[in-house]
mmCIF file of C-alpha atoms in Angstrom:
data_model
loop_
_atom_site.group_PDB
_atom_site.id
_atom_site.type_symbol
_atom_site.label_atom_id
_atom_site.label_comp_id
_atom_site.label_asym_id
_atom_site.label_seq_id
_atom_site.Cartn_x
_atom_site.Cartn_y
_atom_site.Cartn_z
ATOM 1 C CA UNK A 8 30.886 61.433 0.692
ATOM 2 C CA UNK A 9 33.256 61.216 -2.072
ATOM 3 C CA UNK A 10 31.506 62.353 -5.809
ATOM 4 C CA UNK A 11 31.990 62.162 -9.204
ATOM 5 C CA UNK A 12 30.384 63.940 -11.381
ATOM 6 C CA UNK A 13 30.241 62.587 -14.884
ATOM 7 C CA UNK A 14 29.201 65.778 -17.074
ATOM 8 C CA UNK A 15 29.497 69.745 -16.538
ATOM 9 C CA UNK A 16 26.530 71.186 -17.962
ATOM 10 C CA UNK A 17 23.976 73.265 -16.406
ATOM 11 C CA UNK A 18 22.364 70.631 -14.299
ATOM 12 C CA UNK A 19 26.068 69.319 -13.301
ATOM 13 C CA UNK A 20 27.290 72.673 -12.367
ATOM 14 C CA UNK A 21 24.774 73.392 -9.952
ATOM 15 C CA UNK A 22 24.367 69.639 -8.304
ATOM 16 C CA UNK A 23 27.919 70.019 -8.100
ATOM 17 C CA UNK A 24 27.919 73.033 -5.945
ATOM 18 C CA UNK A 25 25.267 72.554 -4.045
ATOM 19 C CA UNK A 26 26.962 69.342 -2.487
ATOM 20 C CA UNK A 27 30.579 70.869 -2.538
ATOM 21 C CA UNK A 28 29.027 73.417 -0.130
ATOM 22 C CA UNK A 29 27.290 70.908 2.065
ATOM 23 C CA UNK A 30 31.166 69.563 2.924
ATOM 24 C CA UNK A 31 30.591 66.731 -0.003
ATOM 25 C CA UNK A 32 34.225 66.151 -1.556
ATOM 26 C CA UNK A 33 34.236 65.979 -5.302
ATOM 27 C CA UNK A 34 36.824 63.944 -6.336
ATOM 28 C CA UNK A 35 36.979 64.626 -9.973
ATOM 29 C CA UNK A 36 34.978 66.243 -12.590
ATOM 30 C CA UNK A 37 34.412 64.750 -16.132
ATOM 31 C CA UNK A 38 33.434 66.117 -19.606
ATOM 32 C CA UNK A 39 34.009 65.327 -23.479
ATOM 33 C CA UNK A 40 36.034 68.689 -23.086
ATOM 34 C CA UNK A 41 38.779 69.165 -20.806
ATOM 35 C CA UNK A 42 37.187 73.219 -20.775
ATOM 36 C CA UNK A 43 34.032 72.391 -19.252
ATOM 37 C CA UNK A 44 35.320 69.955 -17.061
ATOM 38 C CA UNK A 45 38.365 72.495 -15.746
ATOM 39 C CA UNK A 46 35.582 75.060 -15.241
ATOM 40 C CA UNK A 47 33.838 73.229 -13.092
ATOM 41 C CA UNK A 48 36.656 71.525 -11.150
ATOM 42 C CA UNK A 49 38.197 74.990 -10.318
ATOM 43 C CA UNK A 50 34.823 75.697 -8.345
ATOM 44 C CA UNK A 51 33.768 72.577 -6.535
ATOM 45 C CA UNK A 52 37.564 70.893 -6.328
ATOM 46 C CA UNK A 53 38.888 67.538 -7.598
ATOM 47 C CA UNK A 54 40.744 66.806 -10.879
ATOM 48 C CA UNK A 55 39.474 67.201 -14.470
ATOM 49 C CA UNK A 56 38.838 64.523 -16.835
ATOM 50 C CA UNK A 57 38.208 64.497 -20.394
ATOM 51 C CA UNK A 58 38.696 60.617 -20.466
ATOM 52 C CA UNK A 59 36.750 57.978 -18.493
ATOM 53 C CA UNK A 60 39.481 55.918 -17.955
ATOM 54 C CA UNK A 61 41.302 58.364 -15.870
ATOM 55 C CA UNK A 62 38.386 58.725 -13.150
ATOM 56 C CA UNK A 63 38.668 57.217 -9.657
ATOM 57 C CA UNK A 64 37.675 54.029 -8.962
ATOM 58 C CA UNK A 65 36.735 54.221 -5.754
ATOM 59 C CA UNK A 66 34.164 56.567 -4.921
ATOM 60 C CA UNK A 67 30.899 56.741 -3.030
ATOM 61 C CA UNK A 68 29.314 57.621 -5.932
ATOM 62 C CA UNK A 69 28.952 58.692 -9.891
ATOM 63 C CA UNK A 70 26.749 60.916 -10.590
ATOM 64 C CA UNK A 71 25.862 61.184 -14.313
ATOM 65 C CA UNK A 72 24.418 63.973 -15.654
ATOM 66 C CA UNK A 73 24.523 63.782 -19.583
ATOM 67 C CA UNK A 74 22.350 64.010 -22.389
ATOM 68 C CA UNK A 75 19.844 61.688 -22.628
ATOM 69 C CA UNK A 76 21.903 60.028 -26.159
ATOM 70 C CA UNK A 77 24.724 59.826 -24.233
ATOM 71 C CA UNK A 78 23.640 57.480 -21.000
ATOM 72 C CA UNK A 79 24.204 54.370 -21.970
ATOM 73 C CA UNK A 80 27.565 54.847 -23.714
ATOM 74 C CA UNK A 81 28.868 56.138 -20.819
ATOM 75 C CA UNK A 82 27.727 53.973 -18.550
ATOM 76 C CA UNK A 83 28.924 51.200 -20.565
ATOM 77 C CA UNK A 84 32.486 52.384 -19.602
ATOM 78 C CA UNK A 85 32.145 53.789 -16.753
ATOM 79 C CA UNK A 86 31.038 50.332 -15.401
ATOM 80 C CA UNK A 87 34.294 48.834 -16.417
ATOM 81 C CA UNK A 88 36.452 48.383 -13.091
ATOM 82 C CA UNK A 89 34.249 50.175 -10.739
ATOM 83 C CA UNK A 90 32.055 47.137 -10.427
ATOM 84 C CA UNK A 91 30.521 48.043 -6.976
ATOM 85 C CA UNK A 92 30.362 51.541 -7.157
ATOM 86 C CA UNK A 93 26.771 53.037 -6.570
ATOM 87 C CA UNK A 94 26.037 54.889 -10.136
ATOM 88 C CA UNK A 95 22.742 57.540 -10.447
ATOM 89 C CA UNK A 96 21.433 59.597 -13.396
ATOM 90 C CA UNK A 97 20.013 62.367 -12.896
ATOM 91 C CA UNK A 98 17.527 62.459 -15.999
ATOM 92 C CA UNK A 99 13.996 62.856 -15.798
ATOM 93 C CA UNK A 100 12.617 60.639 -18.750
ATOM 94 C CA UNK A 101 15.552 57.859 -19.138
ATOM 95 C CA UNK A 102 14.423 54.942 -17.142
ATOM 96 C CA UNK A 103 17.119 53.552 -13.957
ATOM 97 C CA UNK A 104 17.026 50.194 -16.125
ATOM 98 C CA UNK A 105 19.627 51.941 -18.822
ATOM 99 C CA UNK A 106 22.012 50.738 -15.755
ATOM 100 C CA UNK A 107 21.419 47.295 -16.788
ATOM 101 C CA UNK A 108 24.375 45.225 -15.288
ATOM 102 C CA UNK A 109 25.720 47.719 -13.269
ATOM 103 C CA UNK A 110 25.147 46.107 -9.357
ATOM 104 C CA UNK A 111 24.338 49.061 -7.190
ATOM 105 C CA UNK A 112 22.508 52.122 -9.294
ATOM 106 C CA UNK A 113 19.817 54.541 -9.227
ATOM 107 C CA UNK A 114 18.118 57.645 -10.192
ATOM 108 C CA UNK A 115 18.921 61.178 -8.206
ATOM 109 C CA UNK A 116 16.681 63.643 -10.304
ATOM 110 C CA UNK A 117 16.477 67.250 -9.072
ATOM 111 C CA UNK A 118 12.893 68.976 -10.957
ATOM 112 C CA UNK A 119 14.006 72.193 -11.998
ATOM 113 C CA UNK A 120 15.568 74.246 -14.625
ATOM 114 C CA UNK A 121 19.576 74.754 -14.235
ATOM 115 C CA UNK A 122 21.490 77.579 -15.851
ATOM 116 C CA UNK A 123 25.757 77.570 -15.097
ATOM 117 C CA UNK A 124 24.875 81.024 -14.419
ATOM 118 C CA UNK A 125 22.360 81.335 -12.363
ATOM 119 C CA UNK A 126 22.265 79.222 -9.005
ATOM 120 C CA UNK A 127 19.620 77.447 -7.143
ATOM 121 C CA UNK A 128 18.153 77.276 -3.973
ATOM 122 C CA UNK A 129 18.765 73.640 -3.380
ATOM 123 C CA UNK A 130 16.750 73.731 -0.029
ATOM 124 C CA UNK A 131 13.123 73.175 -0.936
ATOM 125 C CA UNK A 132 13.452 72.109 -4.420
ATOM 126 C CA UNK A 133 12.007 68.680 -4.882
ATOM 127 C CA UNK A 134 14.017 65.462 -5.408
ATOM 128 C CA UNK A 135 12.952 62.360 -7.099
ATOM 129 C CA UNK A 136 15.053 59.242 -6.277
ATOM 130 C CA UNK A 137 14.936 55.380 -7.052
ATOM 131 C CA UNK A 138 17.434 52.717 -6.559
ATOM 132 C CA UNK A 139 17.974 48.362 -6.964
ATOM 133 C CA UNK A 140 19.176 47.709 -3.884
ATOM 134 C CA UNK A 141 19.644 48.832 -0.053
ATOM 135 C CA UNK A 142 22.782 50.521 -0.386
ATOM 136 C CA UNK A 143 21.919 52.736 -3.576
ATOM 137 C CA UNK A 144 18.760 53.617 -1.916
ATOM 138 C CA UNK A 145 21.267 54.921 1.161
ATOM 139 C CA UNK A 146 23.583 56.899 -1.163
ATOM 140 C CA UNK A 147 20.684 58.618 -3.070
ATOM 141 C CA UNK A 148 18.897 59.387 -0.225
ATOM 142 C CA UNK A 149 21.838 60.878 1.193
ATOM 143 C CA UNK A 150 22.855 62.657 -1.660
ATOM 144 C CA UNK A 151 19.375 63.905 -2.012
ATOM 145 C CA UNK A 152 18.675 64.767 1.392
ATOM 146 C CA UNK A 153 21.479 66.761 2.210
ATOM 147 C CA UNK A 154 20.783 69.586 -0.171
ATOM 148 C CA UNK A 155 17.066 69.077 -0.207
ATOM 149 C CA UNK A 156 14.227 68.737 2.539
ATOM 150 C CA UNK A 157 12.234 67.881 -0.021
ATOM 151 C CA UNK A 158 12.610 64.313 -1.441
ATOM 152 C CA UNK A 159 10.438 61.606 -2.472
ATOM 153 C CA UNK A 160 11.235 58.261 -4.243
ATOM 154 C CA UNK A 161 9.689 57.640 -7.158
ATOM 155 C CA UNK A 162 9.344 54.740 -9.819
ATOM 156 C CA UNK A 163 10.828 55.052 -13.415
ATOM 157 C CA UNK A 164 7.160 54.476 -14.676
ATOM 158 C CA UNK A 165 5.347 57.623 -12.667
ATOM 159 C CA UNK A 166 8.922 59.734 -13.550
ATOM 160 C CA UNK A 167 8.030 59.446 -17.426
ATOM 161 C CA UNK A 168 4.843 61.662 -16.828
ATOM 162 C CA UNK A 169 6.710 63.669 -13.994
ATOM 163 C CA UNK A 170 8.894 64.821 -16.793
ATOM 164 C CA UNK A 171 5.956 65.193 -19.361
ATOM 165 C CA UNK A 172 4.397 67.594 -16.482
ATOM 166 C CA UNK A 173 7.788 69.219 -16.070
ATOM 167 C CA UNK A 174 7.907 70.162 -19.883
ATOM 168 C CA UNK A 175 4.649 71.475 -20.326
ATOM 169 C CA UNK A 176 4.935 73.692 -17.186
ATOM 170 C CA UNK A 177 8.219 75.025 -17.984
ATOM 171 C CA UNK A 178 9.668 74.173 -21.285
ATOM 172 C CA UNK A 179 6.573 75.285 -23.473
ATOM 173 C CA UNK A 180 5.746 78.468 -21.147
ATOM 174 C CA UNK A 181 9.061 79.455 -21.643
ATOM 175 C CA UNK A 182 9.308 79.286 -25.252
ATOM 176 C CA UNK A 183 5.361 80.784 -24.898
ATOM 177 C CA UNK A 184 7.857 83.615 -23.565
ATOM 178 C CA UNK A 185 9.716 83.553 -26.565
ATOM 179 C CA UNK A 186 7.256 84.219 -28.597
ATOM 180 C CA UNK A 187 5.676 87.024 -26.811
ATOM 181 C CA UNK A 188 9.218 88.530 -27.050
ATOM 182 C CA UNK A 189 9.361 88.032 -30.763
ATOM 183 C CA UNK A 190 6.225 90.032 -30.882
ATOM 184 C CA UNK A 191 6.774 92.461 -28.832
ATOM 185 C CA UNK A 192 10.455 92.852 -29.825
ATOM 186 C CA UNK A 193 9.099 92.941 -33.721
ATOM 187 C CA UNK A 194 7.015 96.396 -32.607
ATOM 188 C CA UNK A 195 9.782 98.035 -30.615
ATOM 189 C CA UNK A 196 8.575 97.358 -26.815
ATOM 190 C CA UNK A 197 10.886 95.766 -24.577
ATOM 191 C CA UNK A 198 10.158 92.246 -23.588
ATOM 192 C CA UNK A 199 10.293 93.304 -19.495
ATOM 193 C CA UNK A 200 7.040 95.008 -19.916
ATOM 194 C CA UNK A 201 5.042 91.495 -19.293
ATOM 195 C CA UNK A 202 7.431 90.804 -16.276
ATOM 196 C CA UNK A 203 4.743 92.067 -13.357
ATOM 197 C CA UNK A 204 1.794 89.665 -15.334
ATOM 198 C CA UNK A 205 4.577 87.019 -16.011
ATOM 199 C CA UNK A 206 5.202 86.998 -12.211
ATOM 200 C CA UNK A 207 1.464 87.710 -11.093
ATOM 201 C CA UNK A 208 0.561 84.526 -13.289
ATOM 202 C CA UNK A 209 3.301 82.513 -11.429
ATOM 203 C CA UNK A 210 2.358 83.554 -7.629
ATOM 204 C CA UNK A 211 -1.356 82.842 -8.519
ATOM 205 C CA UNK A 212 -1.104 79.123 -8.721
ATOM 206 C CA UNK A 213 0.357 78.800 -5.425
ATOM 207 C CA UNK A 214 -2.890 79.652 -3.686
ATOM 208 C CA UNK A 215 -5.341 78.182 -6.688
ATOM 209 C CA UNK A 216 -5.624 75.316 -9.152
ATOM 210 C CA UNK A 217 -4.414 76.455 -12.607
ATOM 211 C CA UNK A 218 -7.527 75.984 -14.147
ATOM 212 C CA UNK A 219 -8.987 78.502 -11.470
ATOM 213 C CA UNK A 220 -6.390 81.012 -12.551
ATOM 214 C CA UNK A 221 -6.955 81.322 -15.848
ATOM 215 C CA UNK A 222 -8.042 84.145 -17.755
ATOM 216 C CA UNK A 223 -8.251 85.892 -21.424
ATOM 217 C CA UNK A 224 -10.197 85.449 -24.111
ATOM 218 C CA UNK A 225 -9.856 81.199 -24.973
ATOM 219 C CA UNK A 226 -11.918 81.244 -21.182
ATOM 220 C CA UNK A 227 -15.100 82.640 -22.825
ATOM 221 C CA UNK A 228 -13.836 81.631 -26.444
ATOM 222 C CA UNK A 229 -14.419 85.355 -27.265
ATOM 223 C CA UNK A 230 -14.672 84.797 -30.849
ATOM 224 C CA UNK A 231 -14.037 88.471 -32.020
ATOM 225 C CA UNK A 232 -10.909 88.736 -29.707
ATOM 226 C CA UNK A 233 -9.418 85.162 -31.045
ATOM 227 C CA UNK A 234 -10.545 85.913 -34.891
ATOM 228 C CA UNK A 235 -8.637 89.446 -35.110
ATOM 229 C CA UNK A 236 -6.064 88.061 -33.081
ATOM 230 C CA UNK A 237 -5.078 85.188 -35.069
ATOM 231 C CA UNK A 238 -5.410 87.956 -38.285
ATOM 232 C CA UNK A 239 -2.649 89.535 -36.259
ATOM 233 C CA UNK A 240 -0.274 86.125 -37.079
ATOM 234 C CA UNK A 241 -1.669 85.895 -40.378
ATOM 235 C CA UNK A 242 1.896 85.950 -42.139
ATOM 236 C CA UNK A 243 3.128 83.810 -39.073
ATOM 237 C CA UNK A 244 1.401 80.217 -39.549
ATOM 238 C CA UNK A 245 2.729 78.533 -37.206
ATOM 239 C CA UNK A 246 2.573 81.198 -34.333
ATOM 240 C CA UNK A 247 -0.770 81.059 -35.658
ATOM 241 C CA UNK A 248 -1.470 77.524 -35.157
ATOM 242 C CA UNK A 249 -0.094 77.307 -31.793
ATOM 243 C CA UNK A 250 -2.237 79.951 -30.804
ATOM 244 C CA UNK A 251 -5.230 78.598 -32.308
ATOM 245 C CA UNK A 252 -4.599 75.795 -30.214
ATOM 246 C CA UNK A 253 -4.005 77.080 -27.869
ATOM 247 C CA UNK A 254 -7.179 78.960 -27.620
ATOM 248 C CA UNK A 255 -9.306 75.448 -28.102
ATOM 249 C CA UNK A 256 -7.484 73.989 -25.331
ATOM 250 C CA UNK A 257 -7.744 76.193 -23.111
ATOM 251 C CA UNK A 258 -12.038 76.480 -23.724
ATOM 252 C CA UNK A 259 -12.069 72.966 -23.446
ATOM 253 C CA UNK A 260 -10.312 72.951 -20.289
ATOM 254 C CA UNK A 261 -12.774 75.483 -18.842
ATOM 255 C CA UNK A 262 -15.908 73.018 -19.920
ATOM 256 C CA UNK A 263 -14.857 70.120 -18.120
ATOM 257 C CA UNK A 264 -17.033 69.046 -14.898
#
């Protein structure tokens, strides 16, 4: 199938390869900065662009992967002269209607978190695709499929709390691990000492329901354990808060039939 790819971030880059190396030919890579768009072009082929105009018009599909603020302005001209070319995003909380006019479109939304650095197993991870019509259902599913044996459709609708899910597992437990660095780093031990429990944590909720995992102090709300703890953040409010929070979420959690 021939691609473009409309952005050269993190999520981009790794789409990007993982279709290059499943004999996908991408035709031409674009960013806002001919940099980005060179990198990537040098590693998964085709031409760079820093201007929309100077994309194919002919391709099996564009894939845009973009900011969120971004979408519609560049679908706006993208759209222009490619008329009934299949177009996907690749967000999780934009709905496929920002296509608007655009005749054959869809969504092709890979769940994970990308780094340009760090590549992905594309094999198992779970796709989340939605289309208008017959033939963009074909192209996502194809897309989707051949990097993936994992891939489901999904509405717009149920994707908004997808992505909601998506954030609280791994947005806010990441910057949880932030924090815990900051702390840690702030009394001189190294951040990799909460690796083994980091990964423990992780590996537990394969075989049991989060809620059965859990354990510390909010279970029991161990009020002497919370109390000097939150004395520990006292000239840190809003670490403070968040655990506090935290802490009251988590109890209420553990009381619920």
């Amino acid at each position: 199938m021939k691609i473009v790819f409309v952005g050269a971030g993190r999520l981009a880059t790794q789409f990007a390869k993982a279709l290059h190396a499943k004999g996908h030919t991408i035709e031409a890579v674009f960013s806002r900065t001919m940099d980005s768009a060179a990198a990537l072009s040098r590693v998964v082929g085709g031409f760079p662009a820093d201007s929309i105009a100077a994309l194919p018009v002919d391709a099996d599909a564009y894939i845009i992967a973009v900011k969120d603020t971004v979408l519609s302005a560049l679908i706006g001209q993208l759209k222009e002269g490619r008329e009934e070319c299949p177009m996907f995003h690749t967000a999780g909380s934009v709905p496929m209607s920002v296509f608007e006019d655009v005749r054959h479109h869809g969504v092709v939304y890979p769940m994970q978190t990308f780094s340009k650095e760090r590549d992905v197993d594309f094999t198992h991870l779970p796709f989340f695709i939605e289309a208008n019509d017959d033939l963009a259902l074909q192209v996502a599913t194809e897309l989707a499929s051949s990097v993936s044996d994992n891939v489901r459709q999904l509405s717009s609708d149920e994707r908004r709390y997808l992505h909601l899910a998506a954030v609280f597992s791994c947005n806010f437990s990441n910057h949880c691990y932030t924090l815990a660095a900051d702390i840690l780093e702030r009394h001189g031990v190294p951040f990799s000492v909460l690796l083994p429990l980091i990964e423990e944590t992780a590996q537990k909720v394969h075989t049991l329901h989060p809620r059965e995992a859990q354990t510390g102090p909010a279970v029991r709300y161990d009020e002497n354990v919370i109390n000097a703890q939150l004395q520990l953040l006292a000239d840190e409010p809003l670490k403070q808060q968040v655990y506090d929070l935290m802490s009251k979420s988590i109890h209420d959690d553990q009381l619920r039939p």
